[in-house]
Amino acid sequence: MGLLQALCQDPVRTMSIATQVGGAVFPKHQPLTKGYRNVLLFKIGAIGDVLMTTPLIRALRKHWPAATLTYATGTWSAPALEGNLYLDKVIPFDETDFFNRRADRVRAFYHAIRESRYDLCFVLDKTQYAGVICWRMKIPTRVGFDRDGEGYANTWNVAYGARRHETDYYLDLGTAVGAVPDGRHMEIFLQPSDYKELPRGYIVVCPGGADNPGQSMPGRRWPAERFGAVAAALNRPVVLLGGKKDMDAGRVVEEKVKAINLIGHTTLQESAAIMSKAALVLCNDSGPMHLAAAAGGNVLAVFGPTDPLRKAPVGSHWCWHEMENNEAEVYGKYTKAQNQNIKNVTVDEVVEMGRKIVE
């Protein structure tokens, strides 16, 4: 068996070799200074992950009131930052260019970033490839995460791995440059035009989600018929929200309960505004969960393979059958049993908690 074939069959060994080689090629930690004026935050995507970085954005703005803060992220997630008062600019890019290795388009993106001459970059993804991408942008100081050696391309790292909330990890990046956290709550900035007239006392049900460009996670989706059963038991007006990929799930819910089905018919901001006024937002561990929390909604989320102590929004409610999954959480790779865990959450459990929230 050749070396390349052996490495393909042993991804753990491949990762180890890559981090060892990277650690030898790239420079070691460099001291941070205080004079940063042109700062880039880079994250390939995932709406929930981007929203969990908003406390970091707020802390950086308070720390550097005169600096230029720019956020580059995929087009799927960029709307979550629309109107953010702490950012000077949001640069949306086609994240599928990276997933599908479109070399010409990726090089053009690098060139555009280099022209802005950023002096500091926050690398907000944990994977080693994100660090290499930001190195290719030729930004001299790159602050990011070190997940078992993967931070070799960064010039300053924060250790990642222990069971802590993702928001706190992002805030650690700000602490590295002296930024003091200004709360842990997420934010989304809405306009009056985002709000819609809906029946009094309605609840929102988001039966889908967990399906991002480059990453689909069916193990994080509770069966849609169970969402319908919970909504029927709560006996409130029901509004369905989600993206176009969630339409089938919405139809399953409608077999159980009469609903105002807005799936695929609202912008991200409109969805957030609807969630903010709901008596309850019932959802999976997905982008809509974070969106609802950022808008001030009353969230009840169903968790499966993921850990709410790492991912659930601050102040939210959840139903989860606890299991050991820290190693899986660190790398985002879950076993078949972990991906089946969400089915252990029963309708009765969610109804009981939902009633406590809305009554």
PDB file of C-alpha atoms in Angstrom, residues 115-262:
ATOM      1  CA  GLU A 115      -5.546  45.179  -1.648  1.00  0.00           C
ATOM      2  CA  SER A 116      -7.146  46.341   1.619  1.00  0.00           C
ATOM      3  CA  ARG A 117      -3.860  45.819   3.527  1.00  0.00           C
ATOM      4  CA  TYR A 118      -5.319  44.545   6.787  1.00  0.00           C
ATOM      5  CA  ASP A 119      -2.860  44.492   9.680  1.00  0.00           C
ATOM      6  CA  LEU A 120      -4.753  41.935  11.802  1.00  0.00           C
ATOM      7  CA  CYS A 121      -7.039  39.018  11.015  1.00  0.00           C
ATOM      8  CA  PHE A 122      -9.198  36.995  13.393  1.00  0.00           C
ATOM      9  CA  VAL A 123      -9.396  33.439  12.024  1.00  0.00           C
ATOM     10  CA  LEU A 124     -12.786  32.305  13.339  1.00  0.00           C
ATOM     11  CA  ASP A 125     -12.863  28.741  11.974  1.00  0.00           C
ATOM     12  CA  LYS A 126     -11.022  26.023  13.868  1.00  0.00           C
ATOM     13  CA  THR A 127      -9.763  23.994  10.923  1.00  0.00           C
ATOM     14  CA  GLN A 128      -6.143  24.299   9.833  1.00  0.00           C
ATOM     15  CA  TYR A 129      -7.294  25.234   6.335  1.00  0.00           C
ATOM     16  CA  ALA A 130      -8.820  28.492   7.590  1.00  0.00           C
ATOM     17  CA  GLY A 131      -5.439  29.478   9.021  1.00  0.00           C
ATOM     18  CA  VAL A 132      -3.725  28.715   5.730  1.00  0.00           C
ATOM     19  CA  ILE A 133      -6.376  30.727   3.831  1.00  0.00           C
ATOM     20  CA  CYS A 134      -5.706  33.780   6.006  1.00  0.00           C
ATOM     21  CA  TRP A 135      -1.946  33.296   5.613  1.00  0.00           C
ATOM     22  CA  ARG A 136      -2.494  33.338   1.847  1.00  0.00           C
ATOM     23  CA  MET A 137      -4.207  36.712   2.275  1.00  0.00           C
ATOM     24  CA  LYS A 138      -0.826  38.053   3.479  1.00  0.00           C
ATOM     25  CA  ILE A 139      -2.222  39.591   6.651  1.00  0.00           C
ATOM     26  CA  PRO A 140       0.797  39.875   8.981  1.00  0.00           C
ATOM     27  CA  THR A 141      -0.944  39.117  12.313  1.00  0.00           C
ATOM     28  CA  ARG A 142      -3.442  36.247  12.467  1.00  0.00           C
ATOM     29  CA  VAL A 143      -5.193  35.367  15.728  1.00  0.00           C
ATOM     30  CA  GLY A 144      -7.065  32.070  15.771  1.00  0.00           C
ATOM     31  CA  PHE A 145      -7.612  28.708  17.432  1.00  0.00           C
ATOM     32  CA  ASP A 146      -5.263  25.816  18.001  1.00  0.00           C
ATOM     33  CA  ARG A 147      -7.173  22.544  17.893  1.00  0.00           C
ATOM     34  CA  ASP A 148      -4.611  19.821  18.533  1.00  0.00           C
ATOM     35  CA  GLY A 149      -1.921  21.527  16.463  1.00  0.00           C
ATOM     36  CA  GLU A 150      -4.121  22.884  13.660  1.00  0.00           C
ATOM     37  CA  GLY A 151      -3.328  26.520  14.440  1.00  0.00           C
ATOM     38  CA  TYR A 152       0.165  26.329  12.935  1.00  0.00           C
ATOM     39  CA  ALA A 153      -0.540  28.993  10.261  1.00  0.00           C
ATOM     40  CA  ASN A 154      -1.691  31.555  12.840  1.00  0.00           C
ATOM     41  CA  THR A 155       0.711  33.944  14.493  1.00  0.00           C
ATOM     42  CA  TRP A 156      -1.160  33.795  17.823  1.00  0.00           C
ATOM     43  CA  ASN A 157      -3.431  31.037  19.101  1.00  0.00           C
ATOM     44  CA  VAL A 158      -6.072  30.338  21.707  1.00  0.00           C
ATOM     45  CA  ALA A 159      -6.305  26.693  22.788  1.00  0.00           C
ATOM     46  CA  TYR A 160      -9.541  24.968  21.719  1.00  0.00           C
ATOM     47  CA  GLY A 161     -10.954  21.718  23.035  1.00  0.00           C
ATOM     48  CA  ALA A 162     -12.309  21.859  26.592  1.00  0.00           C
ATOM     49  CA  ARG A 163     -16.062  21.808  27.234  1.00  0.00           C
ATOM     50  CA  ARG A 164     -16.862  25.513  27.127  1.00  0.00           C
ATOM     51  CA  HIS A 165     -19.423  27.583  25.264  1.00  0.00           C
ATOM     52  CA  GLU A 166     -18.451  28.543  21.714  1.00  0.00           C
ATOM     53  CA  THR A 167     -19.179  32.206  22.460  1.00  0.00           C
ATOM     54  CA  ASP A 168     -16.578  32.169  25.246  1.00  0.00           C
ATOM     55  CA  TYR A 169     -13.990  30.739  22.867  1.00  0.00           C
ATOM     56  CA  TYR A 170     -14.630  33.558  20.396  1.00  0.00           C
ATOM     57  CA  LEU A 171     -14.361  36.104  23.208  1.00  0.00           C
ATOM     58  CA  ASP A 172     -10.997  34.578  24.132  1.00  0.00           C
ATOM     59  CA  LEU A 173      -9.685  35.777  20.759  1.00  0.00           C
ATOM     60  CA  GLY A 174     -10.612  39.327  21.720  1.00  0.00           C
ATOM     61  CA  THR A 175      -9.088  38.932  25.164  1.00  0.00           C
ATOM     62  CA  ALA A 176      -5.802  37.999  23.463  1.00  0.00           C
ATOM     63  CA  VAL A 177      -5.597  41.537  22.033  1.00  0.00           C
ATOM     64  CA  GLY A 178      -6.873  43.213  25.198  1.00  0.00           C
ATOM     65  CA  ALA A 179     -10.590  43.508  24.333  1.00  0.00           C
ATOM     66  CA  VAL A 180     -12.810  43.167  27.410  1.00  0.00           C
ATOM     67  CA  PRO A 181     -16.089  41.250  26.827  1.00  0.00           C
ATOM     68  CA  ASP A 182     -19.226  43.395  26.883  1.00  0.00           C
ATOM     69  CA  GLY A 183     -21.714  40.619  27.639  1.00  0.00           C
ATOM     70  CA  ARG A 184     -22.165  37.197  26.029  1.00  0.00           C
ATOM     71  CA  HIS A 185     -25.465  37.854  24.238  1.00  0.00           C
ATOM     72  CA  MET A 186     -25.711  37.643  20.460  1.00  0.00           C
ATOM     73  CA  GLU A 187     -27.107  40.517  18.403  1.00  0.00           C
ATOM     74  CA  ILE A 188     -28.909  41.025  15.121  1.00  0.00           C
ATOM     75  CA  PHE A 189     -29.973  44.475  13.958  1.00  0.00           C
ATOM     76  CA  LEU A 190     -33.532  44.747  12.624  1.00  0.00           C
ATOM     77  CA  GLN A 191     -35.526  47.479  10.880  1.00  0.00           C
ATOM     78  CA  PRO A 192     -39.210  48.383  11.472  1.00  0.00           C
ATOM     79  CA  SER A 193     -40.017  47.076   7.991  1.00  0.00           C
ATOM     80  CA  ASP A 194     -38.910  43.583   9.043  1.00  0.00           C
ATOM     81  CA  TYR A 195     -41.937  43.092  11.316  1.00  0.00           C
ATOM     82  CA  LYS A 196     -45.236  41.519  10.222  1.00  0.00           C
ATOM     83  CA  GLU A 197     -48.752  41.498  11.685  1.00  0.00           C
ATOM     84  CA  LEU A 198     -49.537  38.048  13.100  1.00  0.00           C
ATOM     85  CA  PRO A 199     -52.107  36.519  15.498  1.00  0.00           C
ATOM     86  CA  ARG A 200     -51.658  37.347  19.166  1.00  0.00           C
ATOM     87  CA  GLY A 201     -49.796  34.756  21.260  1.00  0.00           C
ATOM     88  CA  TYR A 202     -48.403  32.806  18.304  1.00  0.00           C
ATOM     89  CA  ILE A 203     -45.582  30.319  18.517  1.00  0.00           C
ATOM     90  CA  VAL A 204     -42.958  29.770  15.818  1.00  0.00           C
ATOM     91  CA  VAL A 205     -41.956  26.293  14.700  1.00  0.00           C
ATOM     92  CA  CYS A 206     -38.773  25.794  12.671  1.00  0.00           C
ATOM     93  CA  PRO A 207     -38.786  22.085  11.783  1.00  0.00           C
ATOM     94  CA  GLY A 208     -35.702  22.148   9.549  1.00  0.00           C
ATOM     95  CA  GLY A 209     -32.307  23.840   9.504  1.00  0.00           C
ATOM     96  CA  ALA A 210     -28.869  22.278  10.029  1.00  0.00           C
ATOM     97  CA  ASP A 211     -28.249  22.289   6.279  1.00  0.00           C
ATOM     98  CA  ASN A 212     -25.532  24.753   5.268  1.00  0.00           C
ATOM     99  CA  PRO A 213     -23.423  25.054   2.120  1.00  0.00           C
ATOM    100  CA  GLY A 214     -20.798  22.336   2.356  1.00  0.00           C
ATOM    101  CA  GLN A 215     -22.379  20.722   5.418  1.00  0.00           C
ATOM    102  CA  SER A 216     -25.663  18.878   5.960  1.00  0.00           C
ATOM    103  CA  MET A 217     -26.402  17.511   9.448  1.00  0.00           C
ATOM    104  CA  PRO A 218     -29.578  15.389   9.474  1.00  0.00           C
ATOM    105  CA  GLY A 219     -28.711  14.093  12.948  1.00  0.00           C
ATOM    106  CA  ARG A 220     -29.547  17.555  14.287  1.00  0.00           C
ATOM    107  CA  ARG A 221     -33.095  17.517  12.900  1.00  0.00           C
ATOM    108  CA  TRP A 222     -35.857  16.180  15.178  1.00  0.00           C
ATOM    109  CA  PRO A 223     -38.601  14.348  13.230  1.00  0.00           C
ATOM    110  CA  ALA A 224     -40.983  16.932  11.750  1.00  0.00           C
ATOM    111  CA  GLU A 225     -44.084  15.027  12.830  1.00  0.00           C
ATOM    112  CA  ARG A 226     -42.978  15.454  16.450  1.00  0.00           C
ATOM    113  CA  PHE A 227     -42.772  19.221  15.985  1.00  0.00           C
ATOM    114  CA  GLY A 228     -46.341  19.059  14.693  1.00  0.00           C
ATOM    115  CA  ALA A 229     -47.484  17.041  17.689  1.00  0.00           C
ATOM    116  CA  VAL A 230     -45.916  19.520  20.133  1.00  0.00           C
ATOM    117  CA  ALA A 231     -47.429  22.504  18.328  1.00  0.00           C
ATOM    118  CA  ALA A 232     -50.873  20.897  18.414  1.00  0.00           C
ATOM    119  CA  ALA A 233     -50.576  20.154  22.143  1.00  0.00           C
ATOM    120  CA  LEU A 234     -49.572  23.735  22.982  1.00  0.00           C
ATOM    121  CA  ASN A 235     -52.808  24.976  21.368  1.00  0.00           C
ATOM    122  CA  ARG A 236     -51.451  28.311  20.154  1.00  0.00           C
ATOM    123  CA  PRO A 237     -51.502  29.967  16.707  1.00  0.00           C
ATOM    124  CA  VAL A 238     -48.577  28.474  14.786  1.00  0.00           C
ATOM    125  CA  VAL A 239     -46.210  30.155  12.340  1.00  0.00           C
ATOM    126  CA  LEU A 240     -43.798  27.985  10.350  1.00  0.00           C
ATOM    127  CA  LEU A 241     -40.418  29.434   9.386  1.00  0.00           C
ATOM    128  CA  GLY A 242     -37.402  28.124   7.509  1.00  0.00           C
ATOM    129  CA  GLY A 243     -35.629  28.050   4.185  1.00  0.00           C
ATOM    130  CA  LYS A 244     -36.754  26.497   0.926  1.00  0.00           C
ATOM    131  CA  LYS A 245     -35.052  23.218   1.850  1.00  0.00           C
ATOM    132  CA  ASP A 246     -37.417  22.954   4.830  1.00  0.00           C
ATOM    133  CA  MET A 247     -40.666  22.955   2.826  1.00  0.00           C
ATOM    134  CA  ASP A 248     -41.187  19.198   3.057  1.00  0.00           C
ATOM    135  CA  ALA A 249     -40.738  19.313   6.832  1.00  0.00           C
ATOM    136  CA  GLY A 250     -43.243  22.154   7.009  1.00  0.00           C
ATOM    137  CA  ARG A 251     -45.854  20.121   5.138  1.00  0.00           C
ATOM    138  CA  VAL A 252     -45.392  17.272   7.622  1.00  0.00           C
ATOM    139  CA  VAL A 253     -46.035  19.681  10.517  1.00  0.00           C
ATOM    140  CA  GLU A 254     -49.190  20.910   8.786  1.00  0.00           C
ATOM    141  CA  GLU A 255     -50.544  17.369   8.817  1.00  0.00           C
ATOM    142  CA  LYS A 256     -50.677  17.675  12.621  1.00  0.00           C
ATOM    143  CA  VAL A 257     -51.687  21.302  13.160  1.00  0.00           C
ATOM    144  CA  LYS A 258     -53.116  24.259  11.269  1.00  0.00           C
ATOM    145  CA  ALA A 259     -50.367  26.822  10.647  1.00  0.00           C
ATOM    146  CA  ILE A 260     -49.396  30.009   8.844  1.00  0.00           C
ATOM    147  CA  ASN A 261     -46.700  28.542   6.617  1.00  0.00           C
ATOM    148  CA  LEU A 262     -44.043  31.148   5.784  1.00  0.00           C
TER     149      LEU A 262
END
